[in-house]
Coordinates of C-alpha atoms in Angstrom, one line a residue:
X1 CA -11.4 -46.5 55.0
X2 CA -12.4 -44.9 58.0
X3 CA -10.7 -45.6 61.2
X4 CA -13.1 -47.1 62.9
X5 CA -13.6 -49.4 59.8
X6 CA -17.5 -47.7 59.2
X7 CA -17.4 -45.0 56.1
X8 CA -19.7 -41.8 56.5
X9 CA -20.9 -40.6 53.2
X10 CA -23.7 -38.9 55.0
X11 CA -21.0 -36.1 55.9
X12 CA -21.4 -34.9 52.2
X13 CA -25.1 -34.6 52.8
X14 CA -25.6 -32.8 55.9
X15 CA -26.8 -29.3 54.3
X16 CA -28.4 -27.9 51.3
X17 CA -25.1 -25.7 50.9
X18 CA -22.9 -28.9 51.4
X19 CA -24.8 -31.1 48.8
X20 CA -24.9 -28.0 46.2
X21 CA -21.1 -28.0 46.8
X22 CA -20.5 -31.2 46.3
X23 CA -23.2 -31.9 43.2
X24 CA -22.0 -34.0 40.2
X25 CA -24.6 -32.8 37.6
X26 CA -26.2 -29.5 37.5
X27 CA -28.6 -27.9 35.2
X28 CA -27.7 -25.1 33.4
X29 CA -30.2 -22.6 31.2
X30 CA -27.8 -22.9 28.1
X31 CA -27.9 -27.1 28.0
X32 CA -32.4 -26.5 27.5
X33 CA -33.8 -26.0 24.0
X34 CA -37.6 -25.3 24.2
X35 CA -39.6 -26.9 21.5
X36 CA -42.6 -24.9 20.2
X37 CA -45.0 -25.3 17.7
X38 CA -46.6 -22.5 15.3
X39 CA -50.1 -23.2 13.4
X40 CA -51.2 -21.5 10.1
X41 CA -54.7 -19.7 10.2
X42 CA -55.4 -19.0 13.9
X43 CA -56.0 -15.6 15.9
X44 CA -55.1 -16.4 19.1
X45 CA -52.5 -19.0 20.9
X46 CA -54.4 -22.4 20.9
X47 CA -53.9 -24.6 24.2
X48 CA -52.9 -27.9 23.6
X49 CA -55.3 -29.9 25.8
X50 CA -53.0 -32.6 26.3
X51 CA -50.2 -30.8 27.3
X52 CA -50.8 -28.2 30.0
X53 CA -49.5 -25.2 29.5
X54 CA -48.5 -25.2 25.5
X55 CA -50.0 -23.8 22.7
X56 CA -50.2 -24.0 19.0
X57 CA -48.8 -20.2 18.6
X58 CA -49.6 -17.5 16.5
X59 CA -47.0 -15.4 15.0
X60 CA -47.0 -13.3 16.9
X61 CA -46.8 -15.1 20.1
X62 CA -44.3 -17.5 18.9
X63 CA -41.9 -14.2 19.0
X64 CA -43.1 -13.1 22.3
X65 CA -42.3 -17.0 23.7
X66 CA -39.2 -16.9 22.2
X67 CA -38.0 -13.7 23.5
X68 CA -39.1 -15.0 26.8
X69 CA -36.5 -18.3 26.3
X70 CA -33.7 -15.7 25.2
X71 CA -34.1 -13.9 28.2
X72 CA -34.6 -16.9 30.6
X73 CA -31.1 -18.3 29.2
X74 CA -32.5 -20.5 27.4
X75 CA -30.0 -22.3 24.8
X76 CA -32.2 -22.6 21.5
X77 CA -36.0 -22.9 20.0
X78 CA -37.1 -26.3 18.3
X79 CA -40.3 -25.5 16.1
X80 CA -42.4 -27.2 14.6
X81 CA -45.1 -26.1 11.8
X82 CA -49.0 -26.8 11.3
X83 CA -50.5 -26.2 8.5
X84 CA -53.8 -25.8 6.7
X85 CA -53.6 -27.9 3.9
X86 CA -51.5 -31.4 3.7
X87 CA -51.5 -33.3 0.5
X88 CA -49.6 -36.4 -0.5
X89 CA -46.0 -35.0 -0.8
X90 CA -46.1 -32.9 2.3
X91 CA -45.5 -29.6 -0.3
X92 CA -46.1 -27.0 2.5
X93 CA -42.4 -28.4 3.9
X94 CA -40.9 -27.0 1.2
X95 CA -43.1 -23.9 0.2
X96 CA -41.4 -20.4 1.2
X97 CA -44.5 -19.3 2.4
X98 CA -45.2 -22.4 4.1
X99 CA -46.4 -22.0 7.9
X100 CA -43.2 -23.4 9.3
X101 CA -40.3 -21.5 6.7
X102 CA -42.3 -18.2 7.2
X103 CA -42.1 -18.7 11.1
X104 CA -38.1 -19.5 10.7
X105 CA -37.6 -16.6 8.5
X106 CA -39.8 -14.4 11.1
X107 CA -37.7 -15.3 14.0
X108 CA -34.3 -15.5 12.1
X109 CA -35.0 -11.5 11.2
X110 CA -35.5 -10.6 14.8
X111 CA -33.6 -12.2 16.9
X112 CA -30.6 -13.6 15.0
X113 CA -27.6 -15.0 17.0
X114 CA -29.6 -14.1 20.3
X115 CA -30.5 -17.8 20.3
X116 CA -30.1 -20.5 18.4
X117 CA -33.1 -21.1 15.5
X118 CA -33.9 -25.3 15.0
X119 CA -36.5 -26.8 12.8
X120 CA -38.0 -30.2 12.6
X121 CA -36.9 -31.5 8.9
X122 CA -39.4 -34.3 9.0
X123 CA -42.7 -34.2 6.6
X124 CA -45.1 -35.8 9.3
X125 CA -46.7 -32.8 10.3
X126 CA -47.6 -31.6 6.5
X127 CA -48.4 -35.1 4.6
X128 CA -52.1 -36.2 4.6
X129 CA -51.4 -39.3 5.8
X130 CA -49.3 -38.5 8.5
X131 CA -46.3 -40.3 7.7
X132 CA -42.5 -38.7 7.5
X133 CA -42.2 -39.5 4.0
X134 CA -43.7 -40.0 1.3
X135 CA -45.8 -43.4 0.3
X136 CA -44.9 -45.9 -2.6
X137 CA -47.9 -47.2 -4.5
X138 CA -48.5 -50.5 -1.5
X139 CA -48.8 -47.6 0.8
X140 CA -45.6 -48.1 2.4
X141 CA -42.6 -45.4 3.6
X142 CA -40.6 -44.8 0.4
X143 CA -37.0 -43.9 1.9
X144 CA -35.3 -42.9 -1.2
X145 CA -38.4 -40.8 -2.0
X146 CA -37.9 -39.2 1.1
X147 CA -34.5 -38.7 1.3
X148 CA -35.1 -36.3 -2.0
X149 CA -38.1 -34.4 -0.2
X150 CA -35.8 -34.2 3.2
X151 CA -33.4 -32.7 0.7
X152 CA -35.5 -29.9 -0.7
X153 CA -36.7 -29.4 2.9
X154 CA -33.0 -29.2 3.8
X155 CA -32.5 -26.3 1.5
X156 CA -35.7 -24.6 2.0
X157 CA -35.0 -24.5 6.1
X158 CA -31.5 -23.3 5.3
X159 CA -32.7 -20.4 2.7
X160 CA -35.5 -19.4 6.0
X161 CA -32.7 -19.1 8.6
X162 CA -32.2 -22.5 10.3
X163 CA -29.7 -22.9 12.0
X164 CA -30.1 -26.2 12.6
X165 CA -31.9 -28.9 10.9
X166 CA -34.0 -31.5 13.6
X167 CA -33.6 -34.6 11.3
X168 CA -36.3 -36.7 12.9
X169 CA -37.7 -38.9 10.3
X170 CA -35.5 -42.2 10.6
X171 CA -34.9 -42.7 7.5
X172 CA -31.9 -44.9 6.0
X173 CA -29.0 -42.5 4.9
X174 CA -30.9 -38.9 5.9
X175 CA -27.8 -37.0 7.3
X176 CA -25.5 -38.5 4.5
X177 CA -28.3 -37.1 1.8
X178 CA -29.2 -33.5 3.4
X179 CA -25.5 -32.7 4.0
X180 CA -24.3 -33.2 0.2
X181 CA -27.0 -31.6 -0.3
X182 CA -26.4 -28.5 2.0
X183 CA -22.7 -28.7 1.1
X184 CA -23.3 -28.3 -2.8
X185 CA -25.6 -25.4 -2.2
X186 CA -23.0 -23.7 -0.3
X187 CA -24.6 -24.0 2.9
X188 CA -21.8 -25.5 4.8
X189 CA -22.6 -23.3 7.9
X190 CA -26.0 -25.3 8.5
X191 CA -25.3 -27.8 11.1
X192 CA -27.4 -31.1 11.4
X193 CA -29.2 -32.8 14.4
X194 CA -29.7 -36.5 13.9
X195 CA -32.6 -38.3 15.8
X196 CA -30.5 -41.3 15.7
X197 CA -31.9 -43.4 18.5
X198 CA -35.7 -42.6 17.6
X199 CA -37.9 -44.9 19.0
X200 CA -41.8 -46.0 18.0
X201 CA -42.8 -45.1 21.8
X202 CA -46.3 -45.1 23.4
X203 CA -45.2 -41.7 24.4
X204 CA -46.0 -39.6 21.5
X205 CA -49.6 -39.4 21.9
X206 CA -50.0 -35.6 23.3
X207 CA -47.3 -34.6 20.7
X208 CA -50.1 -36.2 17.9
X209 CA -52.2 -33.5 19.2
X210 CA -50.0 -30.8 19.1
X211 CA -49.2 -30.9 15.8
X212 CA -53.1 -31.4 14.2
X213 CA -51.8 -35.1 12.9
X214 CA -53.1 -37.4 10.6
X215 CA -51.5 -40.7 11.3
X216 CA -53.0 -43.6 9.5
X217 CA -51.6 -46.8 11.1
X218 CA -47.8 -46.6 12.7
X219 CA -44.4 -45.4 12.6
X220 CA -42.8 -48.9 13.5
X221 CA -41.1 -49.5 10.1
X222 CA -39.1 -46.7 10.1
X223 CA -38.8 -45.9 13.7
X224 CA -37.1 -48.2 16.5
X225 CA -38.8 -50.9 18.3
X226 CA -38.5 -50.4 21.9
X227 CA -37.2 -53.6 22.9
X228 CA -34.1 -52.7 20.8
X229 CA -31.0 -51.4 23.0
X230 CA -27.5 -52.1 20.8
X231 CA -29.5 -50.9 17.7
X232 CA -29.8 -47.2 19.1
X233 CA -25.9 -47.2 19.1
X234 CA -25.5 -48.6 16.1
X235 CA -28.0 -45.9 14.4
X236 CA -25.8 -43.0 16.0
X237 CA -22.8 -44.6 14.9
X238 CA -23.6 -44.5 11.6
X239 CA -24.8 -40.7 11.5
X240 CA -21.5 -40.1 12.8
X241 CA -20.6 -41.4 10.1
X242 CA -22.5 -39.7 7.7
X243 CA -21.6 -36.1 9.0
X244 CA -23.9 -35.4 12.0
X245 CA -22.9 -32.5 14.4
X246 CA -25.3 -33.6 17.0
X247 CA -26.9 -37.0 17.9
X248 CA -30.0 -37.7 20.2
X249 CA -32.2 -40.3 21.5
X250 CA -35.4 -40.2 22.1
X251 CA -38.3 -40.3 24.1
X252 CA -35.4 -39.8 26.8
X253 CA -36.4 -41.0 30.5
X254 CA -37.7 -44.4 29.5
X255 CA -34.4 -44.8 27.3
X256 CA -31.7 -43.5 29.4
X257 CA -29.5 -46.9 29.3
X258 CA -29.5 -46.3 25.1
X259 CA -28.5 -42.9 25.8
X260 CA -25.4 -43.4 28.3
X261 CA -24.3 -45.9 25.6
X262 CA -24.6 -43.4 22.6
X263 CA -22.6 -40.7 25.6
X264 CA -20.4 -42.9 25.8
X265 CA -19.7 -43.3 22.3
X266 CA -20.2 -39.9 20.8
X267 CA -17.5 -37.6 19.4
X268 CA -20.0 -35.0 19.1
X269 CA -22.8 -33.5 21.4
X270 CA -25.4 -35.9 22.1
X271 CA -29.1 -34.6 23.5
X272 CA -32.3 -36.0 24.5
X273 CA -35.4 -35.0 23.6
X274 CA -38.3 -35.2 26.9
X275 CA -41.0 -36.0 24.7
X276 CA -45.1 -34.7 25.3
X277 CA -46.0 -37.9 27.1
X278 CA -43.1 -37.8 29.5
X279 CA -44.7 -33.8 30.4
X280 CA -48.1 -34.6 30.5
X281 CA -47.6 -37.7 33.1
X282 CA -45.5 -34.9 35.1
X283 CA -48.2 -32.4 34.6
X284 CA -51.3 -35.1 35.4
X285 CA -49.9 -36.2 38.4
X286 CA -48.9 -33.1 39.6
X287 CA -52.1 -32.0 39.4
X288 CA -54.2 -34.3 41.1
X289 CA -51.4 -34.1 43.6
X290 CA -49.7 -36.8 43.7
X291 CA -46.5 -35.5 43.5
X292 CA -44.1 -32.4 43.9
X293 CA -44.7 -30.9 40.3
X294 CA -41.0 -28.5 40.9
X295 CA -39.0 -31.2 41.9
X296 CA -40.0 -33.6 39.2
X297 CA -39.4 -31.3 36.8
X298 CA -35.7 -30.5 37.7
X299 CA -35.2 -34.7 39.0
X300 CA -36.1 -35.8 35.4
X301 CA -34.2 -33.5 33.6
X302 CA -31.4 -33.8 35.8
X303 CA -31.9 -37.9 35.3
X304 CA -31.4 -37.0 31.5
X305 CA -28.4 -35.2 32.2
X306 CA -26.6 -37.6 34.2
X307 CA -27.2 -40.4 32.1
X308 CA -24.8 -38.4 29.0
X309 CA -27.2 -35.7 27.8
X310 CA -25.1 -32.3 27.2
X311 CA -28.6 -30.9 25.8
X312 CA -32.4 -31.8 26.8
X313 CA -35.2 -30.4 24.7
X314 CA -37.9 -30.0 27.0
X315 CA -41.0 -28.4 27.4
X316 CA -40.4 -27.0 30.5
X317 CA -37.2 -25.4 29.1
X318 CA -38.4 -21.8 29.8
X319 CA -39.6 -22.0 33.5
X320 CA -36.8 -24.3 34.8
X321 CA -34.7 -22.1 33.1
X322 CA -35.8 -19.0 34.9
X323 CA -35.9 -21.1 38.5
X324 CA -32.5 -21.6 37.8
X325 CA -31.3 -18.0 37.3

């Protein structure tokens, strides 16, 4: 207590150079992963329309963005594959030559431990109908189905030169099911991110767009309903359980109570993921100027990190990245 019985927490304010001293979280290159996506049968980088400033990348550019995040700092690359063909079973998942295994393999060969190599082990992006599994004959999710698929997936990313597997398809016993899997193949060096506090979010959309999808109906069996708080824990508690090296939540900003209680919690690192429709509101508004585009960008991610988050996947990984450094 102060003397004259008033307290002065302005003192710790008074200066850029006092605040920075006296920060509690700061953002650091290493705690961004940059999530990129790589499409089959294109010449060029395709602009995503919904989410300014992304592509669908070639090859070739997928390589020249990723050497751009290793030299930025940045901690790891999340991809994500688009194919030509989708059929039933999502089989370009698990085809060696498939878009998404061939980019892997691409990257894995030239830049090894430079950075860290992720892939999305979900079959969304490669089934016709756009769900991550595969369909029982009433046209619903399947999860035992798809915990065999996820398995083969599993392998397949390992054998390309994952490093670690996304798991994002929410399905009942994933982790448990594509470690024994992993572990009898003798890929025990394969670590596993769980999406364990998923949610069926109105925030997707631009990410839908991204990756050519063809949703037919929703993801609300499978993923969580928003309304549902105690039941994110509960879902990272039990891919603790099954073996998980990492946990997340996501969308992030709009879930940040579920993700200080999974912080909380957590014996292991727990991230957030700052999905395409938490970008593209930053990058709309910002652009019809009506806000600071720079400090939104590093106020959200900061958000994410002071709510728990030791990692954020974000699309802005690479620039905020270099403003940092």
């Amino acid at each position: 207590m102060e003397r004259n019985g008033m307290q002065r927490p302005r003192r710790l304010r008074q200066s850029s150079a006092v605040r920075a001293l006296v920060r509690e979280t700061r953002i650091q290159p290493a705690q961004l992963v940059m999530p990129l996506f790589v499409a089959e049968g294109i010449a060029e980088p395709r602009p995503i329309s919904s989410m300014p400033g992304q592509f669908q990348h070639t090859l070739d550019s997928l390589a020249r963005t990723v050497e751009d995040s290793v030299t930025a700092g940045v901690g790891g690359v999340m991809l994500f594959g688009v194919p030509q063909e989708k059929d039933a079973e999502g089989s370009g998942a698990t085809d060696p030559d498939g878009i998404l295994n061939r980019a892997t393999t691409f990257l894995a060969e030239r830049f090894g431990d430079a950075t860290v190599i992720q892939t999305d082990l979900c079959l969304d992006e490669f089934t016709d109908h756009g769900h991550c599994g595969v369909l029982d004959e009433h046209g619903r999710v399947d999860n035992d189905r798809t915990l065999e698929r996820y398995n083969e997936m599993a392998l397949a990313q390992a054998e390309a030169g994952s490093q670690l597997l996304g798991m994002s398809g929410m399905m009942d016993g994933q982790v448990a099911a594509a470690r024994d899997a992993l572990d009898a193949a003798g890929r025990e060096d394969v670590a596993i991110l769980a999406y364990s506090a998923k949610y069926a979010s109105a925030l997707y959309g631009p990410f839908r767009e991204a990756v050519d999808s063809s949703l037919q109906g929703d993801r609300k069996t499978y993923q969580q309903d928003p309304g549902n708080r105690r039941e994110g824990l509960r879902e990272a508690l039990l891919d603790l359980a099954e073996g998980a090296d990492v946990v997340m939540v996501k969308p992030a900003s709009w879930y940040l109570d579920v993700l200080s209680d999974v912080a909380e919690a957590s014996t292991v690192p727990v991230w957030a993921y700052q999905v395409s429709g938490e970008y593209a509101m930053v990058e709309g508004a910002s652009a019809n100027g009506w806000i600071d585009r720079d400090r939104a960008i590093a106020e959200s991610v900061t958000s994410i990190l002071r709510a728990g988050a030791d990692t954020v996947l974000t699309y802005w990984a690479i620039e905020l990245a270099r403003s940092l450094r």
